[in-house]
Tab-separated table of C-alpha atoms in Angstrom:
chain	number	residue	atom	x	y	z
J	1	MET	CA	22.155	-70.474	-38.148
J	2	LEU	CA	24.813	-70.115	-35.488
J	3	SER	CA	26.502	-72.869	-33.551
J	4	PRO	CA	27.433	-72.482	-29.861
J	5	LEU	CA	31.042	-72.108	-31.023
J	6	HIS	CA	30.108	-68.971	-32.951
J	7	LEU	CA	27.852	-67.581	-30.233
J	8	ALA	CA	30.592	-66.497	-27.812
J	9	PRO	CA	32.163	-63.924	-30.192
J	10	LEU	CA	28.725	-62.407	-30.787
J	11	TYR	CA	28.259	-62.002	-27.035
J	12	ALA	CA	31.653	-60.344	-26.933
J	13	PHE	CA	30.465	-57.860	-29.564
J	14	GLY	CA	27.621	-56.903	-27.240
J	15	LEU	CA	24.852	-58.058	-29.559
J	16	PRO	CA	21.441	-58.386	-27.898
J	17	ARG	CA	20.167	-61.887	-27.240
J	18	VAL	CA	17.001	-63.399	-25.855
J	19	ARG	CA	16.230	-66.938	-24.754
J	20	THR	CA	13.012	-68.347	-26.246
J	21	ALA	CA	11.352	-71.748	-26.002
J	22	GLN	CA	13.365	-72.857	-29.063
J	23	GLY	CA	16.709	-71.481	-27.900
J	24	TRP	CA	18.676	-68.249	-28.050
J	25	VAL	CA	17.926	-65.502	-30.585
J	26	VAL	CA	20.824	-63.137	-31.309
J	27	GLY	CA	19.844	-59.775	-32.806
J	28	SER	CA	21.365	-56.497	-33.898
J	29	ARG	CA	21.335	-52.956	-32.539
J	30	ALA	CA	20.668	-49.785	-34.536
J	31	ALA	CA	22.283	-46.406	-33.928
J	32	ASP	CA	19.177	-45.206	-32.090
J	33	GLY	CA	19.483	-48.087	-29.642
J	34	VAL	CA	16.576	-50.086	-31.046
J	35	GLU	CA	17.232	-53.816	-31.032
J	36	ARG	CA	16.030	-55.987	-33.912
J	37	PHE	CA	15.586	-59.751	-33.939
J	38	ALA	CA	14.938	-60.833	-37.513
J	39	GLY	CA	13.967	-63.955	-39.416
J	40	ILE	CA	12.641	-65.870	-36.409
J	41	PRO	CA	10.839	-69.031	-37.628
J	42	PHE	CA	7.470	-69.192	-35.880
J	43	ALA	CA	6.043	-72.211	-37.746
J	44	GLU	CA	7.114	-75.414	-39.408
J	45	GLN	CA	8.164	-74.302	-42.874
J	46	PRO	CA	5.618	-75.191	-45.614
J	47	VAL	CA	7.957	-77.086	-47.920
J	48	GLY	CA	7.856	-80.581	-49.393
J	49	LYS	CA	4.996	-82.563	-47.917
J	50	LEU	CA	3.940	-79.476	-45.934
J	51	ARG	CA	3.287	-77.373	-49.051
J	52	PHE	CA	-0.370	-76.241	-48.778
J	53	ALA	CA	-0.588	-77.673	-45.252
J	54	ARG	CA	-2.114	-75.546	-42.525
J	55	ALA	CA	0.696	-73.965	-40.499
J	56	SER	CA	1.660	-75.432	-37.148
J	57	LEU	CA	3.602	-73.793	-34.337
J	58	SER	CA	7.331	-74.461	-34.505
J	59	GLU	CA	8.606	-76.168	-31.378
J	60	VAL	CA	11.780	-77.577	-32.921
J	61	PRO	CA	14.903	-76.240	-31.153
J	62	PHE	CA	17.091	-73.938	-33.214
J	63	PRO	CA	20.055	-75.765	-34.769
J	64	GLY	CA	22.813	-75.597	-32.206
J	65	GLY	CA	20.370	-73.918	-29.839
J	66	VAL	CA	20.862	-70.495	-31.451
J	67	HIS	CA	19.132	-68.442	-34.182
J	68	ASP	CA	21.066	-65.684	-35.964
J	69	GLY	CA	18.566	-62.839	-36.022
J	70	ARG	CA	20.816	-60.228	-37.580
J	71	LEU	CA	19.263	-60.566	-41.056
J	72	PRO	CA	15.649	-61.135	-42.147
J	73	GLY	CA	14.324	-64.424	-43.427
J	74	PRO	CA	13.300	-64.840	-47.071
J	75	PRO	CA	10.071	-63.283	-48.327
J	76	CYS	CA	7.291	-65.562	-49.520
J	77	ILE	CA	6.966	-66.273	-53.244
J	78	GLN	CA	5.136	-63.459	-55.009
J	79	ASN	CA	2.083	-63.898	-57.225
J	80	PRO	CA	2.638	-63.011	-60.088
J	81	ALA	CA	6.179	-64.302	-59.848
J	82	GLY	CA	8.811	-61.607	-59.860
J	83	PRO	CA	10.422	-59.016	-57.605
J	84	ILE	CA	8.591	-57.497	-54.667
J	85	ARG	CA	6.616	-54.438	-55.796
J	86	ALA	CA	7.441	-52.356	-52.739
J	87	PRO	CA	11.061	-51.240	-53.255
J	88	GLY	CA	13.882	-51.493	-50.756
J	89	SER	CA	13.809	-55.077	-49.516
J	90	GLU	CA	16.916	-56.276	-47.701
J	91	GLU	CA	15.807	-59.873	-47.659
J	92	PRO	CA	17.381	-62.951	-49.272
J	93	PRO	CA	15.701	-64.456	-52.362
J	94	GLN	CA	12.068	-65.514	-52.173
J	95	SER	CA	11.326	-68.964	-50.813
J	96	GLU	CA	8.561	-71.276	-49.678
J	97	ALA	CA	10.375	-71.475	-46.329
J	98	CYS	CA	9.198	-67.989	-45.458
J	99	LEU	CA	7.201	-68.197	-42.218
J	100	HIS	CA	9.339	-65.871	-40.133
J	101	LEU	CA	8.800	-62.765	-38.057
J	102	THR	CA	10.946	-59.764	-37.202
J	103	LEU	CA	10.725	-58.043	-33.819
J	104	TRP	CA	11.923	-54.568	-32.814
J	105	ARG	CA	12.189	-53.423	-29.187
J	106	PRO	CA	13.718	-50.577	-27.197
J	107	ALA	CA	17.231	-51.272	-25.982
J	108	ALA	CA	17.123	-53.728	-23.104
J	109	SER	CA	19.325	-51.356	-21.065
J	110	GLN	CA	16.344	-49.005	-20.755
J	111	GLU	CA	14.702	-51.513	-18.385
J	112	PRO	CA	10.991	-50.641	-18.715
J	113	ALA	CA	9.062	-50.555	-15.470
J	114	ALA	CA	6.376	-52.826	-16.922
J	115	PRO	CA	6.033	-55.172	-19.896
J	116	LEU	CA	5.666	-53.233	-23.134
J	117	PRO	CA	2.616	-53.210	-25.425
J	118	VAL	CA	3.044	-55.311	-28.560
J	119	MET	CA	2.050	-54.150	-32.063
J	120	VAL	CA	1.897	-56.839	-34.785
J	121	TYR	CA	1.942	-55.642	-38.407
J	122	SER	CA	0.251	-57.402	-41.342
J	123	PHE	CA	1.560	-56.023	-44.651
J	124	GLY	CA	-0.549	-55.323	-47.723
J	125	GLY	CA	-0.300	-56.406	-51.331
J	126	GLY	CA	-3.600	-57.971	-52.327
J	127	LEU	CA	-2.672	-61.203	-50.505
J	128	CYS	CA	-0.565	-61.826	-53.603
J	129	GLY	CA	2.571	-59.753	-53.013
J	130	GLY	CA	4.522	-57.862	-50.422
J	131	SER	CA	7.010	-58.524	-47.697
J	132	ALA	CA	7.428	-58.156	-43.962
J	133	ASN	CA	10.873	-56.584	-44.234
J	134	VAL	CA	10.961	-53.836	-46.854
J	135	VAL	CA	12.962	-50.815	-45.757
J	136	SER	CA	9.836	-48.666	-45.492
J	137	LEU	CA	8.595	-50.969	-42.709
J	138	ASN	CA	11.479	-50.191	-40.359
J	139	ALA	CA	9.743	-49.855	-37.018
J	140	SER	CA	12.544	-48.103	-35.118
J	141	ARG	CA	10.861	-44.704	-34.936
J	142	LEU	CA	7.600	-46.189	-33.703
J	143	VAL	CA	9.446	-48.221	-31.076
J	144	VAL	CA	11.398	-45.221	-29.773
J	145	ARG	CA	8.524	-42.731	-29.752
J	146	GLN	CA	5.857	-45.004	-28.288
J	147	GLN	CA	7.982	-47.402	-26.215
J	148	VAL	CA	6.371	-50.472	-27.719
J	149	ILE	CA	7.497	-53.731	-29.251
J	150	VAL	CA	6.707	-54.004	-32.970
J	151	VAL	CA	6.517	-57.294	-34.852
J	152	SER	CA	6.214	-57.754	-38.628
J	153	VAL	CA	4.871	-61.138	-39.743
J	154	SER	CA	5.423	-62.971	-43.029
J	155	TYR	CA	2.604	-65.099	-44.446
J	156	ARG	CA	2.117	-67.189	-47.596
J	157	LEU	CA	0.828	-65.370	-50.669
J	158	GLY	CA	-1.113	-66.050	-53.846
J	159	ALA	CA	-2.052	-69.574	-54.852
J	160	LEU	CA	0.549	-71.050	-52.477
J	161	GLY	CA	-1.185	-69.391	-49.560
J	162	PHE	CA	-4.853	-69.260	-50.513
J	163	CYS	CA	-5.751	-71.885	-53.126
J	164	PRO	CA	-8.870	-73.798	-51.985
J	165	LEU	CA	-8.311	-77.484	-52.684
J	166	PRO	CA	-11.097	-80.092	-52.794
J	167	ASP	CA	-8.861	-82.760	-51.238
J	168	PHE	CA	-7.393	-80.496	-48.545
J	169	PRO	CA	-6.628	-82.731	-45.535
J	170	GLY	CA	-7.851	-82.161	-41.990
J	171	GLY	CA	-10.978	-80.132	-42.700
J	172	GLY	CA	-11.463	-76.777	-44.354
J	173	SER	CA	-10.281	-75.862	-47.834
J	174	GLY	CA	-6.901	-74.158	-47.417
J	175	GLY	CA	-8.463	-71.006	-48.874
J	176	MET	CA	-7.314	-68.972	-45.856
J	177	ASN	CA	-3.989	-70.667	-45.118
J	178	GLY	CA	-2.103	-67.387	-45.371
J	179	ILE	CA	-4.361	-65.795	-42.780
J	180	TYR	CA	-3.961	-68.829	-40.535
J	181	ASP	CA	-0.181	-68.295	-40.782
J	182	ILE	CA	-0.728	-65.032	-38.891
J	183	ILE	CA	-2.691	-66.892	-36.197
J	184	VAL	CA	0.264	-69.225	-35.679
J	185	ALA	CA	2.620	-66.233	-35.444
J	186	LEU	CA	0.354	-64.765	-32.746
J	187	ARG	CA	0.513	-68.062	-30.853
J	188	TRP	CA	4.311	-67.962	-31.021
J	189	LEU	CA	4.275	-64.446	-29.634
J	190	LYS	CA	1.838	-65.452	-26.890
J	191	ALA	CA	4.395	-68.008	-25.733
J	192	ASN	CA	7.592	-66.009	-26.275
J	193	VAL	CA	7.100	-62.241	-26.415
J	194	ALA	CA	7.458	-61.885	-22.631
J	195	ALA	CA	11.092	-62.952	-23.004
J	196	PHE	CA	11.625	-59.866	-25.191
J	197	GLY	CA	9.962	-57.608	-22.608
J	198	GLY	CA	6.519	-57.591	-24.185
J	199	ASP	CA	3.103	-58.038	-22.618
J	200	PRO	CA	1.327	-61.059	-24.203
J	201	GLY	CA	-1.945	-59.727	-22.806
J	202	ASN	CA	-1.636	-56.368	-24.586
J	203	VAL	CA	-1.329	-57.149	-28.299
J	204	MET	CA	-2.592	-54.916	-31.094
J	205	LEU	CA	-2.856	-55.990	-34.748
J	206	PHE	CA	-2.400	-53.312	-37.385
J	207	GLY	CA	-2.269	-53.654	-41.134
J	208	GLN	CA	-2.656	-51.867	-44.436
J	209	SER	CA	-4.792	-52.732	-47.463
J	210	SER	CA	-5.053	-56.535	-47.772
J	211	GLY	CA	-3.113	-56.837	-44.521
J	212	SER	CA	-5.992	-54.939	-42.979
J	213	TYR	CA	-8.769	-57.070	-44.384
J	214	ALA	CA	-6.842	-60.155	-43.268
J	215	ILE	CA	-7.230	-58.646	-39.805
J	216	CYS	CA	-10.965	-58.267	-40.505
J	217	THR	CA	-11.096	-62.059	-40.786
J	218	LEU	CA	-8.905	-62.579	-37.718
J	219	CYS	CA	-11.344	-60.430	-35.725
J	220	VAL	CA	-14.031	-63.106	-36.178
J	221	ALA	CA	-11.891	-66.264	-36.440
J	222	PRO	CA	-12.415	-68.549	-33.402
J	223	ALA	CA	-8.781	-69.736	-33.520
J	224	ALA	CA	-7.595	-66.125	-33.078
J	225	ALA	CA	-9.677	-65.413	-29.974
J	226	GLY	CA	-7.553	-64.354	-27.010
J	227	LEU	CA	-4.441	-63.670	-29.092
J	228	PHE	CA	-5.015	-59.901	-29.441
J	229	SER	CA	-7.302	-57.267	-27.963
J	230	LYS	CA	-6.960	-54.236	-30.273
J	231	VAL	CA	-6.818	-53.629	-34.026
J	232	ALA	CA	-5.979	-50.787	-36.407
J	233	LEU	CA	-7.436	-51.120	-39.908
J	234	GLN	CA	-5.667	-48.990	-42.524
J	235	SER	CA	-7.394	-48.872	-45.928
J	236	GLY	CA	-8.807	-52.345	-45.497
J	237	PRO	CA	-12.612	-52.491	-45.287
J	238	CYS	CA	-14.276	-55.373	-43.502
J	239	LEU	CA	-17.390	-55.308	-45.676
J	240	GLY	CA	-19.030	-53.351	-48.448
J	241	GLY	CA	-19.219	-53.227	-52.206
J	242	PRO	CA	-21.688	-54.684	-54.706
J	243	PRO	CA	-22.685	-58.365	-54.392
J	244	GLY	CA	-19.822	-60.604	-55.437
J	245	ARG	CA	-17.480	-57.641	-55.737
J	246	GLY	CA	-16.848	-56.624	-52.153
J	247	TRP	CA	-13.838	-57.031	-49.928
J	248	GLY	CA	-13.803	-60.430	-48.331
J	249	PRO	CA	-13.752	-64.036	-49.507
J	250	VAL	CA	-16.310	-63.288	-52.229
J	251	THR	CA	-15.521	-63.352	-55.910
J	252	SER	CA	-17.089	-64.187	-59.234
J	253	VAL	CA	-15.090	-67.433	-59.458
J	254	SER	CA	-15.989	-70.444	-57.310
J	255	PRO	CA	-13.370	-72.154	-55.119
J	256	SER	CA	-13.582	-75.394	-57.111
J	257	ALA	CA	-13.194	-73.532	-60.417
J	258	ILE	CA	-10.091	-71.605	-59.321
J	259	ALA	CA	-8.501	-74.820	-58.021
J	260	ARG	CA	-9.121	-76.542	-61.354
J	261	GLU	CA	-7.578	-73.618	-63.228
J	262	VAL	CA	-4.474	-73.570	-61.020
J	263	MET	CA	-3.952	-77.307	-61.555
J	264	ALA	CA	-4.770	-77.223	-65.270
J	265	GLN	CA	-2.089	-74.657	-66.091
J	266	LEU	CA	0.448	-77.029	-64.487
J	267	ASN	CA	-0.997	-80.196	-66.075
J	268	VAL	CA	-1.722	-81.530	-62.597
J	269	THR	CA	-4.576	-84.027	-62.270
J	270	SER	CA	-3.908	-85.540	-58.850
J	271	GLY	CA	-4.935	-82.683	-56.565
J	272	ILE	CA	-2.824	-81.581	-53.641
J	273	GLU	CA	-0.240	-84.337	-54.062
J	274	GLY	CA	0.270	-83.351	-57.686
J	275	LEU	CA	0.780	-79.732	-56.693
J	276	ARG	CA	3.269	-80.773	-54.027
J	277	ALA	CA	5.235	-82.609	-56.696
J	278	VAL	CA	5.762	-79.435	-58.771
J	279	ARG	CA	9.482	-78.781	-58.423
J	280	ASP	CA	9.485	-75.044	-59.055
J	281	ALA	CA	7.100	-73.486	-56.543
J	282	THR	CA	7.160	-70.141	-58.362
J	283	ARG	CA	5.070	-71.781	-61.114
J	284	ILE	CA	2.149	-72.282	-58.719
J	285	GLN	CA	0.266	-69.070	-59.429
J	286	TRP	CA	-3.223	-67.717	-59.875
J	287	PRO	CA	-4.197	-67.742	-63.569
J	288	SER	CA	-2.973	-64.558	-65.212
J	289	ARG	CA	-6.437	-63.226	-66.030
J	290	TYR	CA	-7.182	-62.788	-62.325
J	291	MET	CA	-4.079	-60.615	-62.084
J	292	GLU	CA	-4.325	-58.666	-65.359
J	293	ASP	CA	-7.866	-58.607	-66.764
J	294	LEU	CA	-9.371	-55.241	-65.796
J	295	ASP	CA	-12.863	-56.759	-65.679
J	296	VAL	CA	-11.736	-59.369	-63.139
J	297	ALA	CA	-8.573	-58.341	-61.289
J	298	PRO	CA	-9.992	-55.482	-59.165
J	299	TYR	CA	-12.615	-57.796	-57.699
J	300	PHE	CA	-10.579	-60.962	-57.235
J	301	SER	CA	-10.542	-61.403	-53.473
J	302	ALA	CA	-7.489	-63.748	-53.548
J	303	TYR	CA	-8.788	-65.759	-50.595
J	304	PHE	CA	-11.678	-68.156	-50.224
J	305	PRO	CA	-14.066	-69.569	-47.617
J	306	ASP	CA	-12.290	-71.944	-45.241
J	307	ASP	CA	-14.343	-73.533	-42.454
J	308	ALA	CA	-11.216	-74.341	-40.473
J	309	VAL	CA	-10.581	-70.613	-40.002
J	310	VAL	CA	-14.087	-69.123	-39.931
J	311	ARG	CA	-17.336	-71.019	-40.513
J	312	SER	CA	-19.559	-68.105	-41.538
J	313	PRO	CA	-18.928	-65.232	-43.954
J	314	PRO	CA	-16.780	-62.706	-42.044
J	315	ALA	CA	-19.055	-59.811	-43.046
J	316	ASP	CA	-22.051	-61.593	-41.481
J	317	LEU	CA	-20.167	-62.045	-38.217
J	318	TRP	CA	-19.158	-58.393	-38.225
J	319	ALA	CA	-22.745	-57.333	-38.784
J	320	ALA	CA	-23.775	-59.532	-35.847
J	321	GLY	CA	-21.125	-57.988	-33.586
J	322	ALA	CA	-19.317	-61.319	-33.100
J	323	ILE	CA	-15.824	-59.802	-33.014
J	324	HIS	CA	-12.865	-60.305	-30.664
J	325	PRO	CA	-11.118	-56.918	-30.213
J	326	ARG	CA	-12.092	-54.487	-27.471
J	327	ALA	CA	-10.680	-51.442	-29.272
J	328	MET	CA	-10.491	-50.504	-32.916
J	329	LEU	CA	-8.728	-47.833	-34.972
J	330	ALA	CA	-10.038	-47.447	-38.533
J	331	GLY	CA	-9.058	-45.149	-41.350
J	332	GLY	CA	-7.528	-44.649	-44.763
J	333	THR	CA	-3.922	-44.772	-45.935
J	334	SER	CA	-2.659	-42.020	-48.223
J	335	LYS	CA	-1.876	-43.134	-51.792
J	336	ASP	CA	-2.636	-46.800	-51.129
J	337	GLY	CA	-2.603	-48.725	-54.407
J	338	THR	CA	-0.823	-45.990	-56.370
J	339	ALA	CA	2.584	-45.713	-57.981
J	340	ALA	CA	3.628	-43.321	-55.205
J	341	PHE	CA	3.014	-46.112	-52.696
J	342	TYR	CA	4.239	-49.216	-54.527
J	343	GLY	CA	6.873	-47.770	-56.840
J	344	THR	CA	5.018	-49.060	-59.917
J	345	ALA	CA	1.624	-48.121	-61.282
J	346	PRO	CA	-0.966	-50.881	-60.825
J	347	THR	CA	-3.986	-51.114	-63.105
J	348	LEU	CA	-6.622	-50.016	-60.608
J	349	GLY	CA	-6.396	-46.383	-61.702
J	350	ASN	CA	-8.125	-47.395	-64.949
J	351	ILE	CA	-11.115	-48.912	-63.153
J	352	ALA	CA	-14.382	-46.994	-62.940
J	353	PRO	CA	-15.768	-46.677	-59.382
J	354	ASP	CA	-18.394	-49.136	-58.216
J	355	PRO	CA	-21.958	-47.824	-58.483
J	356	VAL	CA	-22.334	-48.011	-54.716
J	357	CYS	CA	-19.483	-45.515	-54.325
J	358	SER	CA	-20.332	-43.174	-57.199
J	359	PRO	CA	-21.229	-39.517	-56.559
J	360	GLY	CA	-24.838	-39.154	-55.561
J	361	GLU	CA	-25.020	-42.697	-54.216
J	362	GLY	CA	-24.070	-41.794	-50.655
J	363	GLY	CA	-27.421	-42.974	-49.341
J	364	ARG	CA	-26.851	-46.486	-50.617
J	365	LEU	CA	-23.376	-46.559	-49.132
J	366	ARG	CA	-24.582	-45.279	-45.799
J	367	GLU	CA	-27.092	-48.109	-45.668
J	368	ARG	CA	-24.125	-50.466	-45.573
J	369	ALA	CA	-21.714	-48.463	-43.445
J	370	PRO	CA	-23.495	-47.298	-40.290
J	371	ARG	CA	-23.430	-50.606	-38.438
J	372	LEU	CA	-19.658	-50.310	-38.262
J	373	LEU	CA	-19.193	-46.557	-38.038
J	374	THR	CA	-22.215	-45.295	-36.112
J	375	PRO	CA	-24.332	-48.352	-35.358
J	376	SER	CA	-27.688	-46.704	-34.696
J	377	ALA	CA	-27.921	-44.071	-37.427
J	378	THR	CA	-26.571	-42.556	-40.609
J	379	PRO	CA	-23.017	-41.187	-40.109
J	380	GLY	CA	-23.085	-37.517	-39.239
J	381	ALA	CA	-22.781	-35.121	-36.339
J	382	GLY	CA	-26.107	-36.183	-34.834
J	383	ALA	CA	-25.118	-39.840	-34.806
J	384	ALA	CA	-21.737	-38.880	-33.374
J	385	ARG	CA	-23.441	-37.079	-30.491
J	386	ARG	CA	-25.692	-40.046	-29.825
J	387	CYS	CA	-22.665	-42.323	-29.718
J	388	GLY	CA	-20.878	-40.068	-27.233
J	389	LEU	CA	-18.086	-38.838	-29.523
J	390	ARG	CA	-16.111	-35.784	-28.528
J	391	ASP	CA	-16.766	-32.445	-30.200
J	392	GLY	CA	-13.776	-32.676	-32.558
J	393	ALA	CA	-14.798	-36.138	-33.653
J	394	GLN	CA	-18.387	-34.940	-34.202
J	395	ARG	CA	-17.191	-32.273	-36.589
J	396	ARG	CA	-15.032	-34.763	-38.448
J	397	VAL	CA	-17.728	-37.410	-38.790
J	398	GLY	CA	-20.291	-34.798	-39.781
J	399	ARG	CA	-18.003	-33.317	-42.402
J	400	ARG	CA	-17.216	-36.669	-43.991
J	401	GLY	CA	-20.525	-38.423	-43.364
J	402	ALA	CA	-23.115	-35.950	-44.580
J	403	GLY	CA	-22.510	-36.206	-48.317
J	404	SER	CA	-19.210	-37.939	-48.871
J	405	THR	CA	-18.715	-41.567	-49.817
J	406	ARG	CA	-14.938	-41.538	-49.360
J	407	PRO	CA	-13.291	-43.584	-46.583
J	408	LEU	CA	-12.584	-41.452	-43.540
J	409	PRO	CA	-8.942	-40.359	-43.781
J	410	ALA	CA	-8.850	-39.512	-40.087
J	411	LEU	CA	-8.671	-42.284	-37.517
J	412	ALA	CA	-11.427	-43.061	-35.048
J	413	LEU	CA	-10.802	-45.148	-31.949
J	414	TRP	CA	-13.653	-47.390	-30.891
J	415	ARG	CA	-13.883	-48.954	-27.478
J	416	LEU	CA	-16.374	-51.754	-27.585
J	417	GLY	CA	-18.419	-53.089	-24.712
J	418	ALA	CA	-17.823	-56.565	-23.346
J	419	GLY	CA	-20.500	-57.907	-25.662
J	420	GLY	CA	-18.844	-56.498	-28.771
J	421	LEU	CA	-20.323	-54.208	-31.397
J	422	ARG	CA	-24.069	-54.747	-31.592
J	423	PRO	CA	-26.247	-53.606	-34.488
J	424	GLY	CA	-28.838	-51.029	-33.545
J	425	GLY	CA	-27.103	-49.359	-30.623
J	426	CYS	CA	-23.915	-47.639	-29.452
J	427	ARG	CA	-21.748	-49.213	-26.769
J	428	ARG	CA	-19.268	-46.932	-25.013
J	429	VAL	CA	-17.990	-45.529	-28.278
J	430	ARG	CA	-15.281	-42.884	-28.162
J	431	ALA	CA	-13.034	-41.296	-30.758
J	432	LEU	CA	-9.692	-39.560	-30.899
J	433	PRO	CA	-9.918	-35.767	-31.208
J	434	ALA	CA	-9.638	-34.357	-34.717
J	435	ASP	CA	-6.128	-33.621	-35.919
């Protein structure tokens, strides 16, 4: 952190700075003119007595009234412990004190005529690994081309972020603490993004893989209502899969059983207080079989029901149309989960496909999918026409929907009516033209 004494030279160097509710944030400027403000703490850090606590908005002034935003904050502890799978991180060592965000914006000298749209990124990694600041997540090009503000948010991972504890204080289980971290980041942005030139009323969430299905939960979480209006879901389904093996807080292990296993491997018998007393936080991990056993790992959801975040199963709320966003972009991400994406080869390539997604089982899949893709009928050109999709989108949906069970690789933009997505009918649905 910077003191006021050190702030004056930074001003002299022409570094960008913004005044927030907690004090000044000093950033850096790239060659393309994009300004970056990194490592901004948006919540009270979950250390000591706050380990496993639900995040709360940080209102503590920056030490000396200034935050040095030239370098990112530390990434959250990975589960399993070890280096971040995605290569190219510029961050300091992993830490529990990891609830930070990084913001990119066009150079302030460009003076936009109106507040800029805000895009908030939720990274993937199975809710067990990943980082908000790997080199591949540099948002400069997106900022320059689209004239938007981009924010990347860090959230707790693995057992430290999602372990459901029977003695969790204040209601709920703690099984979605990491997702609630993102809610607190959105609240910080609601209060402060205008100072950076952003529009707090025009916020879009976008994420990949587990970052995407975290957004699926945020779309139906009451505490997230009003904090964003658009979403883009990249390779992160909001429902689907065989019973107990789908995406969402469903898994073959019960919340109480996983909590007992986490505590047992640390010889902890006193619940949350015992876990808080563990000196080395990197030892607080999911049991290895949930990470390595090929019969278990692919279907371990890594998060658990938490009434403080959402009281009903997220998939049920989606099916009922009880979602917040007015617009949605959904599609697949090339090479997600492969060595080409992560730099190392995960085990999922050795897993046979689920029966619901096997060749010849398209009918069973379409029974599950149409309420989200084409609410009134089986996906296909006819359903696309009934939902008012443009000709290019009709061809795309027909080509992928007639006999294929693969996720749509193209993106489809959905504009939902004021009442949300309702089963059994289309509501002002449109799509982007085919590429």
